[in-house]
mmCIF file of C-alpha atoms and ligand atoms in Angstrom:
data_model
loop_
_atom_site.group_PDB
_atom_site.id
_atom_site.type_symbol
_atom_site.label_atom_id
_atom_site.label_comp_id
_atom_site.label_asym_id
_atom_site.label_seq_id
_atom_site.Cartn_x
_atom_site.Cartn_y
_atom_site.Cartn_z
ATOM 1 C CA ASP A 1 4.195 3.466 24.567
ATOM 2 C CA PRO A 2 0.554 2.506 23.724
ATOM 3 C CA ASN A 3 0.350 5.262 21.337
ATOM 4 C CA VAL A 4 3.101 3.866 19.398
ATOM 5 C CA ILE A 5 1.015 1.530 16.730
ATOM 6 C CA VAL A 6 2.600 -1.449 14.952
ATOM 7 C CA SER A 7 0.740 -2.440 11.912
ATOM 8 C CA ILE A 8 1.103 -6.173 11.097
ATOM 9 C CA LEU A 9 0.355 -7.282 7.526
ATOM 10 C CA ASP A 10 -0.154 -10.794 7.699
ATOM 11 C CA THR A 11 -2.876 -13.658 8.243
ATOM 12 C CA GLY A 12 -4.721 -11.666 11.186
ATOM 13 C CA VAL A 13 -4.410 -12.036 14.688
ATOM 14 C CA ASP A 14 -6.148 -14.289 17.256
ATOM 15 C CA LEU A 15 -8.465 -11.701 18.734
ATOM 16 C CA ASP A 16 -9.281 -13.840 21.634
ATOM 17 C CA HIS A 17 -5.884 -14.958 22.572
ATOM 18 C CA PRO A 18 -5.379 -14.014 26.365
ATOM 19 C CA ASP A 19 -1.730 -12.911 25.816
ATOM 20 C CA LEU A 20 -2.425 -10.670 22.731
ATOM 21 C CA VAL A 21 -5.826 -9.116 23.248
ATOM 22 C CA GLY A 22 -4.677 -6.596 25.676
ATOM 23 C CA ASN A 23 -2.409 -5.228 23.203
ATOM 24 C CA ILE A 24 -4.492 -5.339 19.869
ATOM 25 C CA TRP A 25 -5.040 -1.781 18.624
ATOM 26 C CA VAL A 26 -8.389 -0.477 19.417
ATOM 27 C CA ASN A 27 -10.035 1.993 16.960
ATOM 28 C CA THR A 28 -11.371 4.181 19.816
ATOM 29 C CA GLY A 29 -13.674 6.344 17.051
ATOM 30 C CA GLU A 30 -15.456 3.463 16.244
ATOM 31 C CA ILE A 31 -18.594 1.954 17.973
ATOM 32 C CA ALA A 32 -18.586 -1.811 17.619
ATOM 33 C CA GLY A 33 -21.403 -3.739 15.480
ATOM 34 C CA ASN A 34 -23.834 -0.477 15.054
ATOM 35 C CA GLY A 35 -22.966 -0.832 11.108
ATOM 36 C CA LEU A 36 -21.934 2.630 10.761
ATOM 37 C CA ASP A 37 -18.503 4.293 9.937
ATOM 38 C CA ASP A 38 -18.272 6.103 13.221
ATOM 39 C CA ASP A 39 -14.818 7.925 12.509
ATOM 40 C CA ASN A 40 -15.582 8.319 8.998
ATOM 41 C CA ASN A 41 -12.088 6.862 7.768
ATOM 42 C CA GLY A 42 -13.971 4.738 5.141
ATOM 43 C CA TYR A 43 -14.378 1.546 6.956
ATOM 44 C CA ILE A 44 -17.624 0.189 8.912
ATOM 45 C CA ASP A 45 -16.826 -1.251 12.542
ATOM 46 C CA ASP A 46 -13.398 -1.437 11.978
ATOM 47 C CA VAL A 47 -12.985 -1.733 15.749
ATOM 48 C CA ASN A 48 -9.453 -3.817 15.468
ATOM 49 C CA GLY A 49 -8.118 -3.185 12.204
ATOM 50 C CA CYS A 50 -9.585 -4.819 8.965
ATOM 51 C CA ASP A 51 -9.467 -7.844 6.607
ATOM 52 C CA PHE A 52 -8.242 -6.238 3.423
ATOM 53 C CA SER A 53 -8.072 -10.051 1.886
ATOM 54 C CA ASP A 54 -11.793 -10.634 2.199
ATOM 55 C CA GLY A 55 -12.967 -6.970 2.437
ATOM 56 C CA ASP A 56 -14.487 -6.819 5.570
ATOM 57 C CA ASN A 57 -13.758 -5.735 9.313
ATOM 58 C CA ASN A 58 -12.839 -8.899 10.773
ATOM 59 C CA PRO A 59 -8.888 -9.429 11.075
ATOM 60 C CA ASP A 60 -9.191 -12.902 13.006
ATOM 61 C CA ASP A 61 -6.444 -15.276 12.121
ATOM 62 C CA TYR A 62 -7.220 -18.461 10.227
ATOM 63 C CA ASP A 63 -3.606 -19.593 9.785
ATOM 64 C CA ASN A 64 -1.493 -18.775 13.061
ATOM 65 C CA HIS A 65 1.549 -16.996 11.199
ATOM 66 C CA GLY A 66 -0.140 -13.578 12.084
ATOM 67 C CA SER A 67 -0.723 -14.331 15.789
ATOM 68 C CA HIS A 68 2.819 -15.662 15.903
ATOM 69 C CA THR A 69 4.440 -12.377 14.301
ATOM 70 C CA GLN A 70 2.208 -10.029 16.442
ATOM 71 C CA GLY A 71 2.899 -11.962 19.710
ATOM 72 C CA THR A 72 6.707 -11.387 19.139
ATOM 73 C CA ILE A 73 5.839 -7.480 18.848
ATOM 74 C CA THR A 74 3.194 -7.034 21.240
ATOM 75 C CA ALA A 75 2.406 -10.034 23.315
ATOM 76 C CA VAL A 76 1.184 -8.622 26.933
ATOM 77 C CA THR A 77 4.225 -8.341 29.124
ATOM 78 C CA ASN A 78 4.468 -8.840 33.010
ATOM 79 C CA ASN A 79 1.096 -10.824 32.981
ATOM 80 C CA ALA A 80 2.675 -14.239 34.457
ATOM 81 C CA THR A 81 1.066 -15.854 30.622
ATOM 82 C CA GLY A 82 2.594 -17.245 27.846
ATOM 83 C CA VAL A 83 5.560 -14.911 26.274
ATOM 84 C CA ALA A 84 6.291 -11.417 26.297
ATOM 85 C CA GLY A 85 6.465 -8.946 23.362
ATOM 86 C CA VAL A 86 9.680 -6.973 22.251
ATOM 87 C CA ALA A 87 7.419 -3.794 22.157
ATOM 88 C CA PHE A 88 5.443 -4.082 25.476
ATOM 89 C CA ASP A 89 2.548 -1.637 25.786
ATOM 90 C CA SER A 90 2.424 -0.940 22.169
ATOM 91 C CA LYS A 91 -0.542 -1.670 20.161
ATOM 92 C CA GLY A 92 -0.314 -4.284 17.200
ATOM 93 C CA MET A 93 -2.913 -3.488 14.595
ATOM 94 C CA PRO A 94 -3.792 -6.438 12.561
ATOM 95 C CA CYS A 95 -4.146 -6.077 8.567
ATOM 96 C CA LYS A 96 -5.227 -9.066 7.333
ATOM 97 C CA ILE A 97 -3.853 -9.509 3.880
ATOM 98 C CA PHE A 98 -3.855 -13.294 3.314
ATOM 99 C CA PRO A 99 -4.929 -15.656 1.868
ATOM 100 C CA ASN A 100 -5.560 -13.583 -1.132
ATOM 101 C CA ALA A 101 -2.592 -10.967 -0.963
ATOM 102 C CA LEU A 102 -3.367 -9.253 -4.138
ATOM 103 C CA ASP A 103 -1.450 -6.186 -4.830
ATOM 104 C CA ASN A 104 -4.437 -3.972 -4.298
ATOM 105 C CA ASN A 105 -5.072 -5.577 -0.967
ATOM 106 C CA ILE A 106 -1.608 -5.036 0.487
ATOM 107 C CA ALA A 107 -1.676 -1.518 -0.878
ATOM 108 C CA GLU A 108 -4.853 -0.755 0.777
ATOM 109 C CA ALA A 109 -3.507 -2.100 4.082
ATOM 110 C CA PHE A 110 -0.484 0.044 4.130
ATOM 111 C CA THR A 111 -2.812 3.053 3.229
ATOM 112 C CA TYR A 112 -5.221 2.150 6.282
ATOM 113 C CA ALA A 113 -2.440 1.743 8.481
ATOM 114 C CA ALA A 114 -0.821 5.040 7.772
ATOM 115 C CA ASP A 115 -4.045 6.892 8.002
ATOM 116 C CA ASN A 116 -4.974 5.445 11.134
ATOM 117 C CA GLY A 117 -1.703 6.151 13.094
ATOM 118 C CA SER A 118 0.544 3.566 12.495
ATOM 119 C CA ILE A 119 4.369 4.287 12.550
ATOM 120 C CA VAL A 120 5.775 1.022 12.265
ATOM 121 C CA SER A 121 4.834 -1.479 9.663
ATOM 122 C CA SER A 122 5.789 -5.202 10.134
ATOM 123 C CA ASN A 123 5.741 -7.501 7.238
ATOM 124 C CA SER A 124 6.709 -11.029 7.324
ATOM 125 C CA TRP A 125 6.066 -11.958 3.844
ATOM 126 C CA GLY A 126 7.249 -11.488 0.299
ATOM 127 C CA GLY A 127 8.250 -13.393 -2.871
ATOM 128 C CA GLY A 128 6.158 -11.935 -5.329
ATOM 129 C CA ALA A 129 6.805 -9.648 -8.597
ATOM 130 C CA GLN A 130 8.082 -6.378 -8.495
ATOM 131 C CA SER A 131 5.116 -4.289 -7.925
ATOM 132 C CA THR A 132 4.612 -0.249 -8.465
ATOM 133 C CA ILE A 133 1.303 -0.449 -6.673
ATOM 134 C CA ILE A 134 3.080 -2.125 -3.512
ATOM 135 C CA GLU A 135 6.238 0.313 -3.620
ATOM 136 C CA ASP A 136 3.666 3.314 -3.986
ATOM 137 C CA ALA A 137 1.879 2.045 -0.832
ATOM 138 C CA ILE A 138 5.223 1.541 1.022
ATOM 139 C CA ASP A 139 6.169 5.254 -0.014
ATOM 140 C CA TYR A 140 2.736 6.525 1.039
ATOM 141 C CA PHE A 141 3.137 4.786 4.691
ATOM 142 C CA LEU A 142 6.652 6.329 4.869
ATOM 143 C CA ALA A 143 5.687 9.622 4.017
ATOM 144 C CA THR A 144 2.596 9.747 5.919
ATOM 145 C CA SER A 145 3.851 8.318 9.227
ATOM 146 C CA ASP A 146 7.525 9.373 9.129
ATOM 147 C CA GLY A 147 8.042 5.605 10.499
ATOM 148 C CA VAL A 148 9.664 2.603 9.342
ATOM 149 C CA VAL A 149 8.378 -0.407 7.187
ATOM 150 C CA VAL A 150 10.246 -3.586 8.207
ATOM 151 C CA PHE A 151 10.229 -7.037 5.841
ATOM 152 C CA ALA A 152 11.416 -10.360 6.345
ATOM 153 C CA ALA A 153 14.268 -10.873 3.824
ATOM 154 C CA GLY A 154 12.724 -14.561 2.837
ATOM 155 C CA ASN A 155 13.766 -17.898 3.477
ATOM 156 C CA ASP A 156 15.053 -19.292 0.086
ATOM 157 C CA ASN A 157 18.729 -19.488 1.205
ATOM 158 C CA SER A 158 19.515 -17.401 -1.529
ATOM 159 C CA SER A 159 21.061 -13.802 -2.302
ATOM 160 C CA SER A 160 18.479 -13.067 -5.086
ATOM 161 C CA PRO A 161 17.141 -9.502 -4.382
ATOM 162 C CA THR A 162 14.323 -10.876 -6.918
ATOM 163 C CA LEU A 163 13.489 -13.767 -4.544
ATOM 164 C CA GLY A 164 13.648 -11.437 -1.446
ATOM 165 C CA TYR A 165 11.333 -8.682 -2.879
ATOM 166 C CA PRO A 166 9.766 -6.614 -1.211
ATOM 167 C CA ALA A 167 12.602 -6.504 1.239
ATOM 168 C CA SER A 168 14.986 -5.582 -1.292
ATOM 169 C CA TYR A 169 13.044 -2.575 -2.203
ATOM 170 C CA PRO A 170 15.526 0.085 -0.802
ATOM 171 C CA PRO A 171 13.178 2.169 1.308
ATOM 172 C CA VAL A 172 12.104 -0.776 3.642
ATOM 173 C CA ILE A 173 14.228 -2.524 6.369
ATOM 174 C CA ALA A 174 15.338 -5.999 5.176
ATOM 175 C CA VAL A 175 15.763 -8.556 7.859
ATOM 176 C CA ALA A 176 17.643 -11.847 7.856
ATOM 177 C CA ALA A 177 17.389 -14.693 10.481
ATOM 178 C CA THR A 178 20.172 -15.753 12.618
ATOM 179 C CA ASN A 179 20.203 -19.124 15.041
ATOM 180 C CA ASP A 180 21.095 -18.926 18.543
ATOM 181 C CA GLN A 181 24.562 -18.739 17.828
ATOM 182 C CA ASP A 182 24.188 -15.770 15.804
ATOM 183 C CA GLN A 183 24.895 -17.886 12.801
ATOM 184 C CA LYS A 184 22.787 -17.246 9.590
ATOM 185 C CA ALA A 185 19.958 -19.531 9.882
ATOM 186 C CA TRP A 186 20.345 -22.221 7.066
ATOM 187 C CA TYR A 187 17.143 -21.038 5.069
ATOM 188 C CA SER A 188 17.463 -17.378 5.519
ATOM 189 C CA ASN A 189 18.160 -15.175 2.383
ATOM 190 C CA TYR A 190 21.192 -12.944 2.500
ATOM 191 C CA GLY A 191 22.868 -10.335 0.417
ATOM 192 C CA THR A 192 24.063 -6.990 0.079
ATOM 193 C CA TRP A 193 20.618 -5.850 0.199
ATOM 194 C CA VAL A 194 19.931 -7.124 3.590
ATOM 195 C CA ASP A 195 20.131 -4.444 6.247
ATOM 196 C CA ILE A 196 20.239 -6.245 9.734
ATOM 197 C CA SER A 197 19.720 -9.773 11.178
ATOM 198 C CA ALA A 198 17.558 -10.999 13.961
ATOM 199 C CA PRO A 199 16.357 -14.007 15.662
ATOM 200 C CA GLY A 200 14.392 -16.311 13.412
ATOM 201 C CA GLY A 201 15.047 -19.676 15.216
ATOM 202 C CA GLU A 202 16.001 -22.959 13.464
ATOM 203 C CA THR A 203 13.950 -25.872 14.108
ATOM 204 C CA PHE A 204 14.436 -29.610 13.591
ATOM 205 C CA PHE A 205 11.585 -31.203 14.828
ATOM 206 C CA ALA A 206 7.806 -30.151 15.891
ATOM 207 C CA GLY A 207 7.940 -28.360 19.309
ATOM 208 C CA ASP A 208 12.023 -27.828 18.853
ATOM 209 C CA PRO A 209 12.788 -25.027 21.535
ATOM 210 C CA GLN A 210 15.431 -23.764 19.156
ATOM 211 C CA GLY A 211 12.680 -21.924 17.425
ATOM 212 C CA VAL A 212 11.084 -18.695 18.257
ATOM 213 C CA LEU A 213 8.338 -19.277 20.936
ATOM 214 C CA SER A 214 5.304 -17.048 20.334
ATOM 215 C CA SER A 215 1.355 -17.069 20.495
ATOM 216 C CA ILE A 216 -0.431 -18.894 18.099
ATOM 217 C CA ILE A 217 -4.360 -19.390 17.697
ATOM 218 C CA GLY A 218 -5.282 -20.362 21.386
ATOM 219 C CA THR A 219 -1.832 -21.342 22.383
ATOM 220 C CA TYR A 220 1.838 -21.065 21.751
ATOM 221 C CA ASP A 221 4.421 -22.681 19.497
ATOM 222 C CA PHE A 222 8.036 -22.524 18.174
ATOM 223 C CA PHE A 223 8.325 -21.470 14.604
ATOM 224 C CA GLN A 224 11.242 -20.717 12.532
ATOM 225 C CA GLY A 225 11.777 -18.189 9.525
ATOM 226 C CA THR A 226 12.840 -14.441 8.621
ATOM 227 C CA SER A 227 8.829 -14.186 9.423
ATOM 228 C CA MET A 228 10.084 -14.494 13.014
ATOM 229 C CA ALA A 229 13.161 -12.340 12.793
ATOM 230 C CA CYS A 230 11.189 -9.303 11.045
ATOM 231 C CA PRO A 231 8.831 -8.838 13.813
ATOM 232 C CA HIS A 232 11.856 -8.403 16.441
ATOM 233 C CA VAL A 233 13.142 -5.614 14.353
ATOM 234 C CA ALA A 234 9.733 -4.061 14.239
ATOM 235 C CA GLY A 235 9.294 -4.350 18.117
ATOM 236 C CA VAL A 236 12.841 -2.552 18.808
ATOM 237 C CA ALA A 237 11.588 0.106 16.241
ATOM 238 C CA ALA A 238 8.580 0.541 18.203
ATOM 239 C CA LEU A 239 10.729 0.609 21.354
ATOM 240 C CA LEU A 240 12.850 3.527 19.748
ATOM 241 C CA PHE A 241 9.865 5.539 18.867
ATOM 242 C CA SER A 242 8.155 4.986 22.550
ATOM 243 C CA ALA A 243 11.522 6.272 24.118
ATOM 244 C CA ASN A 244 12.209 8.953 21.855
ATOM 245 C CA PRO A 245 9.086 10.375 20.465
ATOM 246 C CA GLY A 246 10.781 13.068 18.398
ATOM 247 C CA MET A 247 12.532 10.762 16.271
ATOM 248 C CA THR A 248 12.206 10.375 12.438
ATOM 249 C CA GLY A 249 11.807 7.139 10.651
ATOM 250 C CA ALA A 250 15.448 7.837 9.140
ATOM 251 C CA GLU A 251 16.698 8.125 12.600
ATOM 252 C CA VAL A 252 15.082 5.000 14.003
ATOM 253 C CA ARG A 253 16.417 3.097 10.970
ATOM 254 C CA ALA A 254 19.854 4.392 11.331
ATOM 255 C CA GLN A 255 19.743 3.644 15.068
ATOM 256 C CA LEU A 256 18.524 -0.186 14.521
ATOM 257 C CA GLU A 257 21.262 -0.487 12.166
ATOM 258 C CA VAL A 258 24.106 1.062 13.800
ATOM 259 C CA SER A 259 23.617 -0.707 17.366
ATOM 260 C CA THR A 260 23.731 -4.253 16.133
ATOM 261 C CA ASP A 261 26.480 -6.856 17.227
ATOM 262 C CA PHE A 262 28.636 -7.643 14.718
ATOM 263 C CA ILE A 263 28.271 -11.056 13.545
ATOM 264 C CA ASP A 264 30.474 -11.427 10.218
ATOM 265 C CA ASN A 265 33.238 -13.017 12.117
ATOM 266 C CA LEU A 266 30.657 -15.921 13.089
ATOM 267 C CA ASN A 267 29.518 -16.202 9.496
ATOM 268 C CA PRO A 268 32.315 -16.893 7.015
ATOM 269 C CA GLY A 269 31.360 -16.887 3.556
ATOM 270 C CA PHE A 270 28.521 -14.198 4.278
ATOM 271 C CA GLU A 271 30.517 -11.087 5.369
ATOM 272 C CA GLY A 272 28.678 -8.137 4.416
ATOM 273 C CA GLU A 273 25.418 -10.059 3.494
ATOM 274 C CA LEU A 274 23.770 -9.887 6.774
ATOM 275 C CA GLY A 275 23.403 -6.593 7.258
ATOM 276 C CA THR A 276 25.276 -4.623 9.864
ATOM 277 C CA GLY A 277 24.855 -7.424 12.390
ATOM 278 C CA ARG A 278 22.209 -8.901 15.033
ATOM 279 C CA LEU A 279 19.788 -6.499 16.391
ATOM 280 C CA ASN A 280 20.596 -5.205 19.840
ATOM 281 C CA ALA A 281 17.619 -3.841 21.767
ATOM 282 C CA PHE A 282 19.669 -2.520 24.647
ATOM 283 C CA GLN A 283 22.114 -0.952 22.534
ATOM 284 C CA ALA A 284 19.800 0.561 20.167
ATOM 285 C CA LEU A 285 17.906 2.174 23.310
ATOM 286 C CA ALA A 286 20.935 3.148 25.249
ATOM 287 C CA GLY A 287 22.270 5.300 22.271
ATOM 288 C CA GLY A 288 24.858 2.922 20.767
ATOM 289 C CA PRO A 289 26.961 2.557 18.675
ATOM 290 C CA PHE A 290 29.347 0.738 21.110
ATOM 291 C CA PRO A 291 32.640 -0.755 20.014
ATOM 292 C CA LYS A 292 32.216 -3.690 17.545
ATOM 293 C CA ALA A 293 33.996 -7.103 17.628
ATOM 294 C CA PRO A 294 36.989 -6.874 15.071
HETATM 295 CA CA1 LIG B 1 -14.273 3.633 10.919
#
């Protein structure tokens, strides 16, 4: 549903990428480049989101990371080009928070996203100190949108909720990363605070196709990380909101977590620490749960 808007707090997005541009959120209340805040939302010429790191209206990517995560969610589908996003036809709202990523930058991004219609927030970042400013902003997003906030669990191969913060903040969905065998990726954080797992890839050399293929600035590449797992979950959340417009955030979260594939049997030593299992888009949308493996 093009009205389902996924905000992506990251390094920005390649605004000219041929496989992304068609699904980058457009603020229809704003007239580009006229120097006015046409829609009175407090931001001048915020046609495609904002750069909260530098305090301007240009969320163009400088790093590739944000273009990669946004592509996993909203790369244009059925265009015979590049890759296909999970939440095809939904719109990705780039909320650039890096490189500075100060708590106030991040909080402003959550607030902007909620106030401008986003219902899913995808966050492939973490590792900072506990922050009441960030937690209040997450709470505001959830209360305003009745949506979901999804976070990468982090890449420390640790069960520490401190290293995994803000993913370990209970109101958000914490995502661990699996490889193509449904095993915990070597780097992925884990723990009882993780809610769900999703493909994050495991690469061993440049261009290794065991990574997650998505868009980067001007082209495509294979990346690995819980940063790559998180947007898969955000994408399926957008599909659920698209298919079921009346669903609440709590219902979408519950449906994501109850419809997973059981993987504890494939992950000895990590039982109960990879969430309910590996994300399954079909089962989520088809109204699972379905019978799980032993
Ligand atoms: Ca504006």
